[in-house]
PDB file of C-alpha atoms and ligand atoms in Angstrom:
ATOM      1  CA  UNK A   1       0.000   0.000   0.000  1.00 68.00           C
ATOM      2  CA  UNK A   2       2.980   2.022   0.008  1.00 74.00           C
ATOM      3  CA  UNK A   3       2.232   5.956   1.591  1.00 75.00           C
ATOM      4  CA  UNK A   4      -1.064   4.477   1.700  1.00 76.00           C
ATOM      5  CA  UNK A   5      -0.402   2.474   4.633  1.00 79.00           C
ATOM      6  CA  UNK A   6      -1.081   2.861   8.226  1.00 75.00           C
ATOM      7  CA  UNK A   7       0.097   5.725   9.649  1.00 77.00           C
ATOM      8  CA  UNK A   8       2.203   3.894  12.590  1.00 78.00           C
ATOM      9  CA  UNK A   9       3.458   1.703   9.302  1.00 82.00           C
ATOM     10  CA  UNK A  10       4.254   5.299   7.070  1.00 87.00           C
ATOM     11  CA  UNK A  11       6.030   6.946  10.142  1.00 89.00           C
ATOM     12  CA  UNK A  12       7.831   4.019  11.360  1.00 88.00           C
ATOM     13  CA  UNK A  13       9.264   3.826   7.672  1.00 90.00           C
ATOM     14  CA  UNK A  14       9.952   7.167   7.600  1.00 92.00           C
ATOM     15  CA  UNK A  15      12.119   7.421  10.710  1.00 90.00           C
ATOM     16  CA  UNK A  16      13.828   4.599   9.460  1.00 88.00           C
ATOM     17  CA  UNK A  17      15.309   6.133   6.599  1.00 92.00           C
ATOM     18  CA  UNK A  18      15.665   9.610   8.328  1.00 91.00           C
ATOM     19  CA  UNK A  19      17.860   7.935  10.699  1.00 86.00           C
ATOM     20  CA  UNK A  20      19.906   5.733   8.326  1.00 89.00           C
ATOM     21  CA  UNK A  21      20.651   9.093   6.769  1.00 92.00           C
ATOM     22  CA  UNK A  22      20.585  11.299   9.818  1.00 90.00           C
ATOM     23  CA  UNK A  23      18.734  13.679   7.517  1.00 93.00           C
ATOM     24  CA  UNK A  24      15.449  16.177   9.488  1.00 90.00           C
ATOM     25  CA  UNK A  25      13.122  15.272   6.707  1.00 95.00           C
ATOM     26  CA  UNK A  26      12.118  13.219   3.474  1.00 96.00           C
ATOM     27  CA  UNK A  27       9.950  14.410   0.241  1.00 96.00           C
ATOM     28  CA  UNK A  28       6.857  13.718  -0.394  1.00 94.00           C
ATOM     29  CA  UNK A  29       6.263  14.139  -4.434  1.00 95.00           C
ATOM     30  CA  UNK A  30       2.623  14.226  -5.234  1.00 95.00           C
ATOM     31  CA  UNK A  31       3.964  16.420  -8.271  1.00 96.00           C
ATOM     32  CA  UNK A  32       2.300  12.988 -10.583  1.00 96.00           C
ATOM     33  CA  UNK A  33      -1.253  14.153  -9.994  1.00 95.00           C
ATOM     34  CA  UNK A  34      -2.418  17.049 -12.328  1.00 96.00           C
ATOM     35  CA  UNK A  35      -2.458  20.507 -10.984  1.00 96.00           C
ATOM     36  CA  UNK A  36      -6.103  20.514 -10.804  1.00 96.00           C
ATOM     37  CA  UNK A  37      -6.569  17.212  -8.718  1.00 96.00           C
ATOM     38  CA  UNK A  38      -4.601  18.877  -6.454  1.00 96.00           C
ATOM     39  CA  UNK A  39      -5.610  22.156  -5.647  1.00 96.00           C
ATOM     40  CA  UNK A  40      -9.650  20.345  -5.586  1.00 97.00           C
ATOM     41  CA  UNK A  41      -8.426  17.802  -2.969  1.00 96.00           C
ATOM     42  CA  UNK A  42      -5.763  19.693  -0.825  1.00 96.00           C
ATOM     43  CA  UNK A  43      -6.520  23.801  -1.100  1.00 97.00           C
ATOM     44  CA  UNK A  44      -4.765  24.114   2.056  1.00 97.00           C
ATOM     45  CA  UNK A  45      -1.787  22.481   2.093  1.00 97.00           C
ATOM     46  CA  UNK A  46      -1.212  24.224  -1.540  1.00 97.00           C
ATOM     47  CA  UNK A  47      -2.016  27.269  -0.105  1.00 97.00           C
ATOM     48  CA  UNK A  48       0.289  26.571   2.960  1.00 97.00           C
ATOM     49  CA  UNK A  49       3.481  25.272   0.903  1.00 97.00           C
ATOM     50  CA  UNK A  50       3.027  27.930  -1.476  1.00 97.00           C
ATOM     51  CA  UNK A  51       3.149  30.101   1.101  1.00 98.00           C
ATOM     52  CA  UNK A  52       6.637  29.444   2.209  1.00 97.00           C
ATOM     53  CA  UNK A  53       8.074  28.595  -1.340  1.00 97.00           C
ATOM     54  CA  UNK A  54       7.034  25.604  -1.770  1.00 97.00           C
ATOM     55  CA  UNK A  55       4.824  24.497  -5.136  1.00 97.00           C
ATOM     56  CA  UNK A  56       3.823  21.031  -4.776  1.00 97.00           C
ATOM     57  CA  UNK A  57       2.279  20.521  -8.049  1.00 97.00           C
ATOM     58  CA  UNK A  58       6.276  20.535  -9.041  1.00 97.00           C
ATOM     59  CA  UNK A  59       8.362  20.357  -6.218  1.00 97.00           C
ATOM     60  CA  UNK A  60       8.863  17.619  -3.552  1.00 97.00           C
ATOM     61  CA  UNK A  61       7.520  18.788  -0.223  1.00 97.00           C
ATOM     62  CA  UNK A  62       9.856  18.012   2.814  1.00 97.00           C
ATOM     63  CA  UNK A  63       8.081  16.149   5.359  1.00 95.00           C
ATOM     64  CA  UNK A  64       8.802  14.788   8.943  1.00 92.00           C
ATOM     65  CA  UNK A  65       6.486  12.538  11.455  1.00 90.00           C
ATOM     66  CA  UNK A  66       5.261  14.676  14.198  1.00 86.00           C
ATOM     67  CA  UNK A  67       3.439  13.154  17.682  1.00 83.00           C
ATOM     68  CA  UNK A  68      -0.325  12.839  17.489  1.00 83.00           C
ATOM     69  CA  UNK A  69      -1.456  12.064  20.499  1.00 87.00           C
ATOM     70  CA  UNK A  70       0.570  10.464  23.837  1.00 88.00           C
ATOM     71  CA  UNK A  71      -1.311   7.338  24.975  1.00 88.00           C
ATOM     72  CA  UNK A  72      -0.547   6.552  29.175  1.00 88.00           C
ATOM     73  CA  UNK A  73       0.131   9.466  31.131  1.00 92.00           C
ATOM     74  CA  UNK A  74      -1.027  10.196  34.747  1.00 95.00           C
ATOM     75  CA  UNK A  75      -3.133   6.758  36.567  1.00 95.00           C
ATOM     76  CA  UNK A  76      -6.841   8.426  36.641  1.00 97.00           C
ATOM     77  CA  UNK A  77      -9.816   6.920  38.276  1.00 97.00           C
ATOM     78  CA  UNK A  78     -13.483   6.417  36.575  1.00 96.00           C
ATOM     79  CA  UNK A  79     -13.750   9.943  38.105  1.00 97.00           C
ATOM     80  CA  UNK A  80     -10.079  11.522  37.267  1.00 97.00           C
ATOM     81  CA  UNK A  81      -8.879  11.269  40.516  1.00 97.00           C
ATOM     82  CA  UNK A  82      -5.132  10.583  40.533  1.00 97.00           C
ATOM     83  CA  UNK A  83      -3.197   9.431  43.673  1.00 96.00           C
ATOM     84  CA  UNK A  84      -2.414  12.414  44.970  1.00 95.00           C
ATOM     85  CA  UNK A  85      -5.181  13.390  47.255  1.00 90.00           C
ATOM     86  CA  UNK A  86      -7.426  16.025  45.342  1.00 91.00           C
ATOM     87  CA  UNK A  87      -5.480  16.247  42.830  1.00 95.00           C
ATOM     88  CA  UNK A  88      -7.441  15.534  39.208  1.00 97.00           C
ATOM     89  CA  UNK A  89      -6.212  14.868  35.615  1.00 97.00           C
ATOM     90  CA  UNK A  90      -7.980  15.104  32.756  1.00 97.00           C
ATOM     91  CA  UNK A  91      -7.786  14.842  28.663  1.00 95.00           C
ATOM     92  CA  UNK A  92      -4.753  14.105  26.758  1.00 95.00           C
ATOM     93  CA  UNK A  93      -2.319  14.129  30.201  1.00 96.00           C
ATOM     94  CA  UNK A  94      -4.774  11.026  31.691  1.00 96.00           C
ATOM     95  CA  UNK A  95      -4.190   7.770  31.812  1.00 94.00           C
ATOM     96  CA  UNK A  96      -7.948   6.577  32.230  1.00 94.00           C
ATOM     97  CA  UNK A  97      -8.087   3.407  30.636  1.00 91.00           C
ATOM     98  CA  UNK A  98     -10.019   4.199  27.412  1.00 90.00           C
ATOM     99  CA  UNK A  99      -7.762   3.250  25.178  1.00 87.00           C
ATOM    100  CA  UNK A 100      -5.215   0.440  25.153  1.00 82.00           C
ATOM    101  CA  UNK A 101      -1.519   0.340  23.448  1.00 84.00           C
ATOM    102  CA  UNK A 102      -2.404   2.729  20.528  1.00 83.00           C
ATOM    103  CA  UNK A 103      -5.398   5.624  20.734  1.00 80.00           C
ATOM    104  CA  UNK A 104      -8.756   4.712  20.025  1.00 78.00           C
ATOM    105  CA  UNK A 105      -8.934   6.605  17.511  1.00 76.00           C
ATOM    106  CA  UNK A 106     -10.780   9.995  17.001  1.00 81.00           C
ATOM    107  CA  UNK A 107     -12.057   9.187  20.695  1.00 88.00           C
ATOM    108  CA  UNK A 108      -9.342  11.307  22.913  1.00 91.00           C
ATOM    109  CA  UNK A 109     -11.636  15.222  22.618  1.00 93.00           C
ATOM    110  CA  UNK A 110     -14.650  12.951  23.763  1.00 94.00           C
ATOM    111  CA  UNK A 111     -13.272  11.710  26.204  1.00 95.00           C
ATOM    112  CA  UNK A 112     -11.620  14.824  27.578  1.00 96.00           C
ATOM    113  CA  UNK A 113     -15.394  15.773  27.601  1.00 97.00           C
ATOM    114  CA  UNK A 114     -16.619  12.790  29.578  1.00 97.00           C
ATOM    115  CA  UNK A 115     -13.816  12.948  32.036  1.00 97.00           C
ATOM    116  CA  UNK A 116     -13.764  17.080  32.499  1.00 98.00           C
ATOM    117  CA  UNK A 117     -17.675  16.974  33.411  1.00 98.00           C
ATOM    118  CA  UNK A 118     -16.934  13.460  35.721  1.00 98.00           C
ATOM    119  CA  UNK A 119     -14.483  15.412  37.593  1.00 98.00           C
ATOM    120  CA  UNK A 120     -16.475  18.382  38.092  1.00 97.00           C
ATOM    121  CA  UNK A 121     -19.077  16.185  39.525  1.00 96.00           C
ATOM    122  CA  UNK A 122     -16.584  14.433  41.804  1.00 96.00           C
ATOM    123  CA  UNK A 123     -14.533  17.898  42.797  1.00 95.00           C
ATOM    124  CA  UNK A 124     -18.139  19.547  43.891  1.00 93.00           C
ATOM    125  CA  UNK A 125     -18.556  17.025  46.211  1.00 92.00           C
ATOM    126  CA  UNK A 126     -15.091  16.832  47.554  1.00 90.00           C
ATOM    127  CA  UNK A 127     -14.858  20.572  48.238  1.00 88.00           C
ATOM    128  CA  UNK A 128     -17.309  20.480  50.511  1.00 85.00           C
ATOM    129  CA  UNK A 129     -15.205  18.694  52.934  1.00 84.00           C
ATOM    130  CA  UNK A 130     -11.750  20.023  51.786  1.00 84.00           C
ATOM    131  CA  UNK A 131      -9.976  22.101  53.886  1.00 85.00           C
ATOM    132  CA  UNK A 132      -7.326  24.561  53.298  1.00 83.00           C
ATOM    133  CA  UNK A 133      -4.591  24.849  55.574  1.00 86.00           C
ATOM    134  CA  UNK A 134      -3.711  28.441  56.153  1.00 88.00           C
ATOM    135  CA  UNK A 135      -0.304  28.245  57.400  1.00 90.00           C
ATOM    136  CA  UNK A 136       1.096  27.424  54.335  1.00 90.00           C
ATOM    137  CA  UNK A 137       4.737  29.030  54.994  1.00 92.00           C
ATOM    138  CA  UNK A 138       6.445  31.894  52.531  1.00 91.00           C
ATOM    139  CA  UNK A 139       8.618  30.216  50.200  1.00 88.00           C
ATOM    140  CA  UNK A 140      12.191  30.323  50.788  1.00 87.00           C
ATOM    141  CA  UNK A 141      14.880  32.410  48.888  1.00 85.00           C
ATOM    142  CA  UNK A 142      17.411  32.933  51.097  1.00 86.00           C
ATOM    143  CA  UNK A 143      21.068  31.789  49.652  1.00 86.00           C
ATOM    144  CA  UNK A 144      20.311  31.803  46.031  1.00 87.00           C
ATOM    145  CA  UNK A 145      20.395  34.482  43.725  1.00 86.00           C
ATOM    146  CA  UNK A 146      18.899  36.097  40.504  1.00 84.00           C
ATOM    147  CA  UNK A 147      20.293  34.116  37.539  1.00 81.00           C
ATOM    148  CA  UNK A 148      22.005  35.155  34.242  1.00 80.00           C
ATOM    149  CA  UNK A 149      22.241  32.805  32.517  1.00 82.00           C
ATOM    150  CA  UNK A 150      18.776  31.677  32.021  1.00 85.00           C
ATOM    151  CA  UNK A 151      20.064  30.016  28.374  1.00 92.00           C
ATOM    152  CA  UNK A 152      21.249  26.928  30.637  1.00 93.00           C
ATOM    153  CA  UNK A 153      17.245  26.188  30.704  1.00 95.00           C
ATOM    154  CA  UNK A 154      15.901  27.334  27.489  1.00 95.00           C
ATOM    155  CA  UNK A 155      19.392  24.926  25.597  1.00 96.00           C
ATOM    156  CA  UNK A 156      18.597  22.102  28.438  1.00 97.00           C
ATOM    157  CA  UNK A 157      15.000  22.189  27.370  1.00 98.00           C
ATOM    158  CA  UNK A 158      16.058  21.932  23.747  1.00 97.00           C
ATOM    159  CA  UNK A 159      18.246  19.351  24.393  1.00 98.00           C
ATOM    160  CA  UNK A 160      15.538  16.837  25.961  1.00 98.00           C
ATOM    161  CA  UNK A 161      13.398  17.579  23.532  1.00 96.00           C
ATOM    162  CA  UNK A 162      15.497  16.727  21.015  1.00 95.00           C
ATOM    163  CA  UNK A 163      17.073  13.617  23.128  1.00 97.00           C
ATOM    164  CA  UNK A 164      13.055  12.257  23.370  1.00 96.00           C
ATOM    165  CA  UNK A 165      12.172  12.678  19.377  1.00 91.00           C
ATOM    166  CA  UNK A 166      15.702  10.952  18.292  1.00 89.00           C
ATOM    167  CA  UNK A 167      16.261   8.291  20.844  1.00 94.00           C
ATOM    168  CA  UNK A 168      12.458   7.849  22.414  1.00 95.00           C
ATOM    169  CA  UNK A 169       9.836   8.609  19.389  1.00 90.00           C
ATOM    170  CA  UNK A 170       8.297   6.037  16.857  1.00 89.00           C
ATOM    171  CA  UNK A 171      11.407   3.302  16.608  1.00 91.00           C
ATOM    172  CA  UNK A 172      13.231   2.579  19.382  1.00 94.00           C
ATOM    173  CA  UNK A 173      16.010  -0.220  20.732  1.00 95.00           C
ATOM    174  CA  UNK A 174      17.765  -0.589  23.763  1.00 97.00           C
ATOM    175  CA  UNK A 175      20.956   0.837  22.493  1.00 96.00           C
ATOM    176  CA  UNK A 176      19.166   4.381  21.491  1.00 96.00           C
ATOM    177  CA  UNK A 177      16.832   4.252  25.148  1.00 98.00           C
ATOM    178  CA  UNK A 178      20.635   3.614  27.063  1.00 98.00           C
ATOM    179  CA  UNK A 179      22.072   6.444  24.883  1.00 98.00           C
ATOM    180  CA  UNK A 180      18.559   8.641  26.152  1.00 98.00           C
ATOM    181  CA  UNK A 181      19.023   7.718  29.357  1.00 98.00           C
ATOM    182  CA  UNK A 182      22.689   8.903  29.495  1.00 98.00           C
ATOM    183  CA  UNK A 183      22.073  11.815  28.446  1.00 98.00           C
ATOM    184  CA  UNK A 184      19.069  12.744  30.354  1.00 98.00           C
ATOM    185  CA  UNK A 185      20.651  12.245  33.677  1.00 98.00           C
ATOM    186  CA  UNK A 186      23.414  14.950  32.439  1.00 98.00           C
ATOM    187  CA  UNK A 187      20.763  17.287  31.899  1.00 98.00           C
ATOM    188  CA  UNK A 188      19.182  16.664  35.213  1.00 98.00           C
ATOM    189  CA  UNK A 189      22.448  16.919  37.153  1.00 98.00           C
ATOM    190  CA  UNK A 190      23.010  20.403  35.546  1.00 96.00           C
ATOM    191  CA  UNK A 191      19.258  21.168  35.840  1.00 97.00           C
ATOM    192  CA  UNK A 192      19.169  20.782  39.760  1.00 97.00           C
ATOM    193  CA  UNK A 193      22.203  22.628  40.524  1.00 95.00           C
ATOM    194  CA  UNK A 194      20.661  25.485  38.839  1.00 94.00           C
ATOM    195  CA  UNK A 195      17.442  25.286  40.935  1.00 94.00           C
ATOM    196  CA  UNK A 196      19.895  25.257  43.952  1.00 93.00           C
ATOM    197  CA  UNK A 197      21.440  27.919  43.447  1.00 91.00           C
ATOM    198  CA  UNK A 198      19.028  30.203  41.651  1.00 92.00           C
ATOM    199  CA  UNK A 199      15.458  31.799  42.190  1.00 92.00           C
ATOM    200  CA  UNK A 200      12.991  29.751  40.607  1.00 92.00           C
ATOM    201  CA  UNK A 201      11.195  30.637  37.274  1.00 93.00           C
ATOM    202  CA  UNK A 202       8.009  29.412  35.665  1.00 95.00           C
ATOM    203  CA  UNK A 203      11.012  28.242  32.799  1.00 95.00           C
ATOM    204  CA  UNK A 204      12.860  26.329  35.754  1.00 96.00           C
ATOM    205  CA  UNK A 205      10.014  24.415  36.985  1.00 97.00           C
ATOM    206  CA  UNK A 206       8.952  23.421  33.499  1.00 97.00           C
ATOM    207  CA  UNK A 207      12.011  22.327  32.478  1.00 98.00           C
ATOM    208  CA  UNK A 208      12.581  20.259  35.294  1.00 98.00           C
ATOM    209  CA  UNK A 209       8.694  18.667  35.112  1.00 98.00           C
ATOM    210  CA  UNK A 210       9.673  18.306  30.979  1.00 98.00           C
ATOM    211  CA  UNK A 211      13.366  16.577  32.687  1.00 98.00           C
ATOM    212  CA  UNK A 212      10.717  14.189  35.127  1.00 97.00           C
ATOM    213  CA  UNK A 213       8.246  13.174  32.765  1.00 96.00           C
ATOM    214  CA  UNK A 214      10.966  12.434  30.557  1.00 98.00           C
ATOM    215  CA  UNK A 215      12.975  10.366  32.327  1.00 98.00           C
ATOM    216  CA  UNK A 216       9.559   8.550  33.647  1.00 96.00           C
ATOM    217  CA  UNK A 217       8.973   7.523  29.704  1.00 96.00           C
ATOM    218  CA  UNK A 218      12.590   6.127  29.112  1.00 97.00           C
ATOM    219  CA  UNK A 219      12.367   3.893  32.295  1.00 97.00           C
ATOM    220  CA  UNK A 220       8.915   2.673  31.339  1.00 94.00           C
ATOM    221  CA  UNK A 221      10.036   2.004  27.682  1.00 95.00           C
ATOM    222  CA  UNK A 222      13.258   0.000  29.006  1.00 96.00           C
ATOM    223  CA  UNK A 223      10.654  -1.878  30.962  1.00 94.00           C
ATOM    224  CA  UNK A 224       8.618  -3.208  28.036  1.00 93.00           C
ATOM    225  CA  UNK A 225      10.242  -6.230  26.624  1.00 94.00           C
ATOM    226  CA  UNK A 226       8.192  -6.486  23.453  1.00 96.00           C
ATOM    227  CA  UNK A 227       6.809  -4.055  20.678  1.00 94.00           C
ATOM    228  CA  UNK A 228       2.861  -3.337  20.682  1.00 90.00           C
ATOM    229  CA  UNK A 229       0.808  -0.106  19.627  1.00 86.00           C
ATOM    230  CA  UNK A 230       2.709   2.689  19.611  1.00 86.00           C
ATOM    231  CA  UNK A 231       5.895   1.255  21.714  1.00 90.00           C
ATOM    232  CA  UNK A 232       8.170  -0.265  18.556  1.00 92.00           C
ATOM    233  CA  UNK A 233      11.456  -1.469  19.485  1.00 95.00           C
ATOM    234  CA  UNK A 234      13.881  -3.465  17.129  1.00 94.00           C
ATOM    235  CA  UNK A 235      15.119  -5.284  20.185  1.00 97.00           C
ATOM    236  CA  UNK A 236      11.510  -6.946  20.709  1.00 96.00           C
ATOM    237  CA  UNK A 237       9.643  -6.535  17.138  1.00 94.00           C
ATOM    238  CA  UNK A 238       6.707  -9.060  18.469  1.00 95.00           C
ATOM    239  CA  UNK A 239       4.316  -8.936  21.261  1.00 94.00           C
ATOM    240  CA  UNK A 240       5.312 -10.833  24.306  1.00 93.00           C
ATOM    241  CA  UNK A 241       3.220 -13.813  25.200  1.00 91.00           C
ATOM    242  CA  UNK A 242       2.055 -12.275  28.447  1.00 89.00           C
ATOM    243  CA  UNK A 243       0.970  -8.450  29.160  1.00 85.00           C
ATOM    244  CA  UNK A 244       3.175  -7.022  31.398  1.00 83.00           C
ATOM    245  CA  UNK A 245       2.224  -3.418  33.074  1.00 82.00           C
ATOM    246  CA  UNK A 246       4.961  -0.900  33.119  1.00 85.00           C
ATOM    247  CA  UNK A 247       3.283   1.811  35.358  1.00 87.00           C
ATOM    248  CA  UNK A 248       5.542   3.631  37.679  1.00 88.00           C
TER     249      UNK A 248
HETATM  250  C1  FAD B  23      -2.833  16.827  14.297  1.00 93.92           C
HETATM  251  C2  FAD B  23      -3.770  16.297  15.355  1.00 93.92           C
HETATM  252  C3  FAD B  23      -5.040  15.869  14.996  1.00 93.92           C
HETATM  253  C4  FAD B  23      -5.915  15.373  15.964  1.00 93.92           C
HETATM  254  N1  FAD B  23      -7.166  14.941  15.582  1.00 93.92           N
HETATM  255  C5  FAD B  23      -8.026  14.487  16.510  1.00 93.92           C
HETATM  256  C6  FAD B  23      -9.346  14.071  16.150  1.00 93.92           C
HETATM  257  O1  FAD B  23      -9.730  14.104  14.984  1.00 93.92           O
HETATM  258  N2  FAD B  23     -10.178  13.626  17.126  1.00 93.92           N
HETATM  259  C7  FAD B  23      -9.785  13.545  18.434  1.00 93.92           C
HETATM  260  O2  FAD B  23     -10.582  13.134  19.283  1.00 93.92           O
HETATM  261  N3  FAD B  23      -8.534  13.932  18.807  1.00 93.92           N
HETATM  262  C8  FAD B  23      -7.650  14.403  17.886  1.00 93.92           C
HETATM  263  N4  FAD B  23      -6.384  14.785  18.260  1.00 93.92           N
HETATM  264  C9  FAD B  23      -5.993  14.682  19.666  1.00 93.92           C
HETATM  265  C10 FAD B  23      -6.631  15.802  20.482  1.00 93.92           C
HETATM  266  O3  FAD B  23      -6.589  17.013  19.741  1.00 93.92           O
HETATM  267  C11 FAD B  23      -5.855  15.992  21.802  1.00 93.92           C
HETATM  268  O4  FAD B  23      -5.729  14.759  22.459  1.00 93.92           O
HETATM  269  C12 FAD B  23      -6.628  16.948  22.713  1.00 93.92           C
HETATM  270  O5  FAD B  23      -6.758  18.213  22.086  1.00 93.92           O
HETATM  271  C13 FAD B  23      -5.905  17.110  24.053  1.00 93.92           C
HETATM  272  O6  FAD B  23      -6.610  18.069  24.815  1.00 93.92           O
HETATM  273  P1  FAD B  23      -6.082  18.494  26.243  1.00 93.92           P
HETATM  274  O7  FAD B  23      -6.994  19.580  26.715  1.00 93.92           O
HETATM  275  O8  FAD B  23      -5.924  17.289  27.105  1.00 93.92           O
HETATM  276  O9  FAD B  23      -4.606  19.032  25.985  1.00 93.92           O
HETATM  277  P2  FAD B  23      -4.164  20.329  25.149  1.00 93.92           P
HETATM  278  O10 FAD B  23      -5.167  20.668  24.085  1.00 93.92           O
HETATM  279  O11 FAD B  23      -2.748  20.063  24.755  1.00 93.92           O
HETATM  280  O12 FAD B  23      -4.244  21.486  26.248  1.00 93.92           O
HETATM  281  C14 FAD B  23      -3.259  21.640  27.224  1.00 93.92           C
HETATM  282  C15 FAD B  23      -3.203  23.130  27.515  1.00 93.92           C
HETATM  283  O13 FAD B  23      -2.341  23.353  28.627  1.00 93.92           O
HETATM  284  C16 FAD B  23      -1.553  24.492  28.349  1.00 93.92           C
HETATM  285  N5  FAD B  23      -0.338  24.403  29.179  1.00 93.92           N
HETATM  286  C17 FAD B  23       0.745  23.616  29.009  1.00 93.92           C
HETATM  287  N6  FAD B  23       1.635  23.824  29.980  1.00 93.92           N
HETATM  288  C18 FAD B  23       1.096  24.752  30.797  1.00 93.92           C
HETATM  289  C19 FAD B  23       1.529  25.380  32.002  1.00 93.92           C
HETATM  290  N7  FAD B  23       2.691  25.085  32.570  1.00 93.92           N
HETATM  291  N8  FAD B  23       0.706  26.284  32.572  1.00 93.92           N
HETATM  292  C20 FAD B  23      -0.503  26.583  32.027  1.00 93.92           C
HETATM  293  N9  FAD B  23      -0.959  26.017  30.894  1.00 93.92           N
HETATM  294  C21 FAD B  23      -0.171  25.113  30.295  1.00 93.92           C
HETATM  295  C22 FAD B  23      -1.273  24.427  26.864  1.00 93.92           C
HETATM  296  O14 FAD B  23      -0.918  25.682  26.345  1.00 93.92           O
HETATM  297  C23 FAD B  23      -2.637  23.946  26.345  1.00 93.92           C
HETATM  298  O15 FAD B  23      -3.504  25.014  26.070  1.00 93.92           O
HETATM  299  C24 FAD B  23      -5.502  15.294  17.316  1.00 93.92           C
HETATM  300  C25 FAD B  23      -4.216  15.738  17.674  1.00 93.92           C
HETATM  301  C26 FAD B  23      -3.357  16.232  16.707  1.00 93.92           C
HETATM  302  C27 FAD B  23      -1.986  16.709  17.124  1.00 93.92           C
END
């Protein structure tokens, strides 16, 4: 079926030959269909590649896989309660059981829906009984300083993010999650000195939750012996005879 294929089939084949090359894209060359086909069945995308220089009724259009959607996440409740006491999660950041391996598909805005009224029901009922302590101390600044160099957390946030789509994204093996791994724990060394030593940021605490989640995904993808839905690893191309959970 050739580009015709599954998408987890078309961006797993993709990846493969963007990393034999090490290249940030392939083409895709529609440039076979006549002009009018085109611009009837895709005014947009013309529109858009024209826009930055790009004709596709003649030239090949550089394209790479991007995430969708991020199945597991946070361990909800049939009411979005997480383990944390009060504390709710809802839509895409969930982990509520709905769908399996892969995303059921077209089914994650519904059931952001379903789960953000559930929780309202559930929080309206809690709050009646909640109390708020009102001692909560004055956070503590004393013997750190103002930073300057606030490009160790905007390149550190770079860096994971680019350390999760090489190593962690739509192919992976052992060698490429160790290689993750590795790296990540640089980044977090560096990371917490900085919150030691500096006042915090909005930027700071992101980039540390971005470090935490991360690091969370690698050690659940080590954990998975076997390749099913969206978890593909060359190491373990088949599914393994038993389901085993990896939730941390
Ligand atoms: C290309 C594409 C097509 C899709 N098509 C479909 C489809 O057809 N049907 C379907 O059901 N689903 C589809 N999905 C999936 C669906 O769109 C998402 O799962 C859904 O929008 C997630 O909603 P959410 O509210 O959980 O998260 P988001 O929409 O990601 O909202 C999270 C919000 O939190 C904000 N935020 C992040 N960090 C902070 C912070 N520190 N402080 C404050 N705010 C913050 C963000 O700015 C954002 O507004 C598609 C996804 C993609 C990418």
């Amino acid at each position: 079926r050739g580009s015709l294929a599954p998408r987890d089939i078309v961006a797993r084949a993709v990846d493969n030959e963007m990393k034999k090359s090490g290249d940030d894209f392939v083409y895709l060359d529609i440039t076979m269909r006549k002009k009018a086909d085109i611009l009837t069945h895709f005014p947009n995308i013309y529109a858009k590649c024209l826009s930055i220089g790009i004709d596709m009724t003649k030239d090949f259009i550089p394209v790479t896989p991007a995430s969708h959607y991020m199945c597991g996440g946070i361990l909800v409740d049939e009411y979005g309660k997480s383990s944390i006491q009060n504390l709710y999660a809802c839509g895409e950041v969930s982990s509520t059981g709905l769908h399996g391996a892969n995303r059921l598909a077209s089914n994650s805005l519904l059931e952001a829906t379903v789960f953000a009224h559930r929780i309202y029901l559930s929080a309206l009922e809690n709050y009646k009984n909640n109390i708020i302590p009102d001692e909560i101390p004055e956070w503590n600044e004393q013997g750190v300083t103002q930073s300057n160099e606030d490009i160790l957390v905007t390149h550190n946030l770079r860096e994971t993010q680019k350390i999760m789509s090489d190593y962690v994204g739509i192919v992976r093996s052992d060698f490429r999650l160790d290689r993750a791994m590795r790296r990540l724990f640089l980044l977090y060394e560096e990371t917490e000195e900085f919150y030691k030593k500096n006042k915090v940021s909005v930027k700071l605490c992101e980039l540390r939750n971005v470090i935490q989640v991360a690091y969370m995904v690698i050690k659940s993808a080590v954990a998975r012996k076997e390749s099913r839905g969206l978890h593909f690893t060359t190491d373990y191309p088949d599914h393994a005879k038993e389901l085993v959970d990896t939730i941390i």
